Short mmCIF file of C-alpha atoms and ligand atoms in Angstrom, two decimals:
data_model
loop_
_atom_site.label_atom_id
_atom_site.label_comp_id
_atom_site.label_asym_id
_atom_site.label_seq_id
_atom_site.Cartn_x
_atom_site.Cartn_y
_atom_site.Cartn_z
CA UNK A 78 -6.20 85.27 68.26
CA UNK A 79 -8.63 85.96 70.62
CA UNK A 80 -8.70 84.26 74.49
CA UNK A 81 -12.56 84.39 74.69
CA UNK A 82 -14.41 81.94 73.73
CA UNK A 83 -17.79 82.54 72.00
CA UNK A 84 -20.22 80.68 73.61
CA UNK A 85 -22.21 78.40 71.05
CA UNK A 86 -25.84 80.06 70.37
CA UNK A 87 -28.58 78.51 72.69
CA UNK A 88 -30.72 75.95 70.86
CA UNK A 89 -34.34 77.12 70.12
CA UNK A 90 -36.68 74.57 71.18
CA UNK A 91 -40.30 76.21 71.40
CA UNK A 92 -42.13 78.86 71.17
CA UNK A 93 -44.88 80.25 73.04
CA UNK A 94 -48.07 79.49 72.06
CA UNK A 95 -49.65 82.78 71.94
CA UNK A 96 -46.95 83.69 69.15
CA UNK A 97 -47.86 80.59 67.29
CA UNK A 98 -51.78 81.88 67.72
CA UNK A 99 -50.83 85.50 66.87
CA UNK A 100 -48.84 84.76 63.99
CA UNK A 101 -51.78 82.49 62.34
CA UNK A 102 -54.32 85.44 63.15
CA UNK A 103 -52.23 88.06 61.37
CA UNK A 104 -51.91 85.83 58.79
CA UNK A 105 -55.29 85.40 58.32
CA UNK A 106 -55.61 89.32 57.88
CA UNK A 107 -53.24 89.47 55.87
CA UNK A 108 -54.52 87.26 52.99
CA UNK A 109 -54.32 87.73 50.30
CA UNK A 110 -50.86 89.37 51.01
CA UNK A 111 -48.31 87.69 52.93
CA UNK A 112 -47.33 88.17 56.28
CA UNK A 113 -43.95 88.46 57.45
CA UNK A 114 -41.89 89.30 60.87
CA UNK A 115 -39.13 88.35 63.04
CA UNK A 116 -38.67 86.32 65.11
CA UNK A 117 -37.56 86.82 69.09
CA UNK A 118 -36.60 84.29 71.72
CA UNK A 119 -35.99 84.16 75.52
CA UNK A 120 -34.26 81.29 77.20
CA UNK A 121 -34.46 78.85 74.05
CA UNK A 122 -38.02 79.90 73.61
CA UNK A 123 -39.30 81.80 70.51
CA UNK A 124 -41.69 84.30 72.57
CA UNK A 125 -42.32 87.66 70.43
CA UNK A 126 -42.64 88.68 66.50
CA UNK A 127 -41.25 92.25 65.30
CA UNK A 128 -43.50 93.03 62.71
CA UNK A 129 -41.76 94.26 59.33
CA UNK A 130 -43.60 97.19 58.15
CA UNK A 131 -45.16 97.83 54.93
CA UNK A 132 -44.74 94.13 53.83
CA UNK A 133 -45.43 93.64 50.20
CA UNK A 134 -47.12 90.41 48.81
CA UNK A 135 -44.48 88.29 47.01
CA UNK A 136 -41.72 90.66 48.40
CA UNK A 137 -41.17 89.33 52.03
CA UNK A 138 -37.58 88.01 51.35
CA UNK A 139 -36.50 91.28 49.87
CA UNK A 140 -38.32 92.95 52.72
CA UNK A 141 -36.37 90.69 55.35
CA UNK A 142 -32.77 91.32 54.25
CA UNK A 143 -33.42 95.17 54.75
CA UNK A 144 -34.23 94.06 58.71
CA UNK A 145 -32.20 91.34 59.60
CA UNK A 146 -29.17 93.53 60.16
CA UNK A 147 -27.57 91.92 63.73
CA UNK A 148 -28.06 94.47 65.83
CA UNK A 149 -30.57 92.51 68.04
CA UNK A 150 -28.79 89.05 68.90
CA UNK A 151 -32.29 88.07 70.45
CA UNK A 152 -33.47 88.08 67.19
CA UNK A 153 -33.09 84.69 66.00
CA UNK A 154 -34.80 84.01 62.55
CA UNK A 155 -38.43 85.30 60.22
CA UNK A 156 -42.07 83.94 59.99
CA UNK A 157 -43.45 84.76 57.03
CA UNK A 158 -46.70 83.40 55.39
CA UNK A 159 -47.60 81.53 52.01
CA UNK A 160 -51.01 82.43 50.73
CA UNK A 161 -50.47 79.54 48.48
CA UNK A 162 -51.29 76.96 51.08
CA UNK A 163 -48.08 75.13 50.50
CA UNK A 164 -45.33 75.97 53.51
CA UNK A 165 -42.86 74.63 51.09
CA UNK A 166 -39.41 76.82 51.08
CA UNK A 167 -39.12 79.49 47.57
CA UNK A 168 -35.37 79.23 46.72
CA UNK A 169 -35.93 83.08 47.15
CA UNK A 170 -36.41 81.58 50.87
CA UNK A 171 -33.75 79.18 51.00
CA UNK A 172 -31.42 81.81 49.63
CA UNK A 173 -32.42 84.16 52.57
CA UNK A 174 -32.49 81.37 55.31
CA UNK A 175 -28.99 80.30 54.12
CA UNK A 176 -28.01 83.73 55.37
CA UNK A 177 -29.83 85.08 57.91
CA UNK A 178 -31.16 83.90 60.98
CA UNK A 179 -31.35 79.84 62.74
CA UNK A 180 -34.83 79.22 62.59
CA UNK A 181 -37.47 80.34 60.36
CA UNK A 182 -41.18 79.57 60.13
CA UNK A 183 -43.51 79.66 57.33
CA UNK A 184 -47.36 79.06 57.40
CA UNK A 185 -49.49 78.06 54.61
CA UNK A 186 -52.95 79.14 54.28
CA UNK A 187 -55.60 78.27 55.77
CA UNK A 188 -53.96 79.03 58.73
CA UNK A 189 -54.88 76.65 60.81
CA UNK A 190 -52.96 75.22 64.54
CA UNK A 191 -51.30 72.47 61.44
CA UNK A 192 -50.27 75.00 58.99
CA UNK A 193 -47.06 75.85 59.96
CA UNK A 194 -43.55 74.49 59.23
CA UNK A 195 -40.02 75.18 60.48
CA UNK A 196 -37.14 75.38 58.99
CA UNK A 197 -33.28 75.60 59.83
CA UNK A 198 -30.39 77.57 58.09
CA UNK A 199 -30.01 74.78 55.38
CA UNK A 200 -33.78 74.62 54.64
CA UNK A 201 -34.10 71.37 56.69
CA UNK A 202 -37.52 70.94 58.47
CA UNK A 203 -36.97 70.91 61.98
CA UNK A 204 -39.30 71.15 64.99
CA UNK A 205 -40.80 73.52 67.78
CA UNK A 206 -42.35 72.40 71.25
CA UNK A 207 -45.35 74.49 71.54
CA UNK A 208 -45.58 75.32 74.77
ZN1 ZN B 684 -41.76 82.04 51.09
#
């Protein structure tokens, strides 16, 4: 129908390494609980969180559908933490991945620089340059 073209979205290939370090650190705060935010990027990059508030332990996908309305295209995808120490997707998770977002990050505790995972729409682990 249309003549314009929408322009494929811009691959995310890293994210800034003070968002990495910031979302471990809230993390760590917020154990017990788990953490959860979304996810901004610039030029390709992943370079701020939005933090959800009021997040409720065990209730982070619920919490995310309530946010991830589009009305922010730089918003991209969700971070949210696994007290469990096991970064492995809930199919709560894969449920919400599947429709929201392009990238989403979970971290296990203990929170550490190698606690983290990414994910893409389908659940797929996928990668992030830390730069
Ligand atoms: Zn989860």
């Amino acid at each position: 129908m249309g003549l314009l073209r929408k322009e494929p979205p811009r691959e995310i290939t890293s994210i800034k390494k003070n968002t990495l370090i910031m979302i471990l650190e809230s993390s760590k705060s917020s154990f017990p609980n788990e953490f959860g935010a979304l996810l901004r990027e610039e030029e390709g990059e992943i370079s701020e969180v939005i933090l959800l508030p009021g997040t409720i332990s065990g209730n982070t996908s619920a919490l995310f559908q309530l946010h991830m309305q589009p009305i922010d295209f730089s918003i991209v995808g969700s971070v949210h933490s696994h007290p469990s120490g096991d970064y492995t997707p809930s199919e709560a998770d894969l449920d919400f991945f599947h429709r929201s977002g392009r990238i989403h990050i979970i971290v296990r505790w203990p929170y550490t620089v190698h606690d983290w995972a990414v994910y893409d729409v389908n659940g797929n682990r996928t990668s992030l340059e830390v730069r």
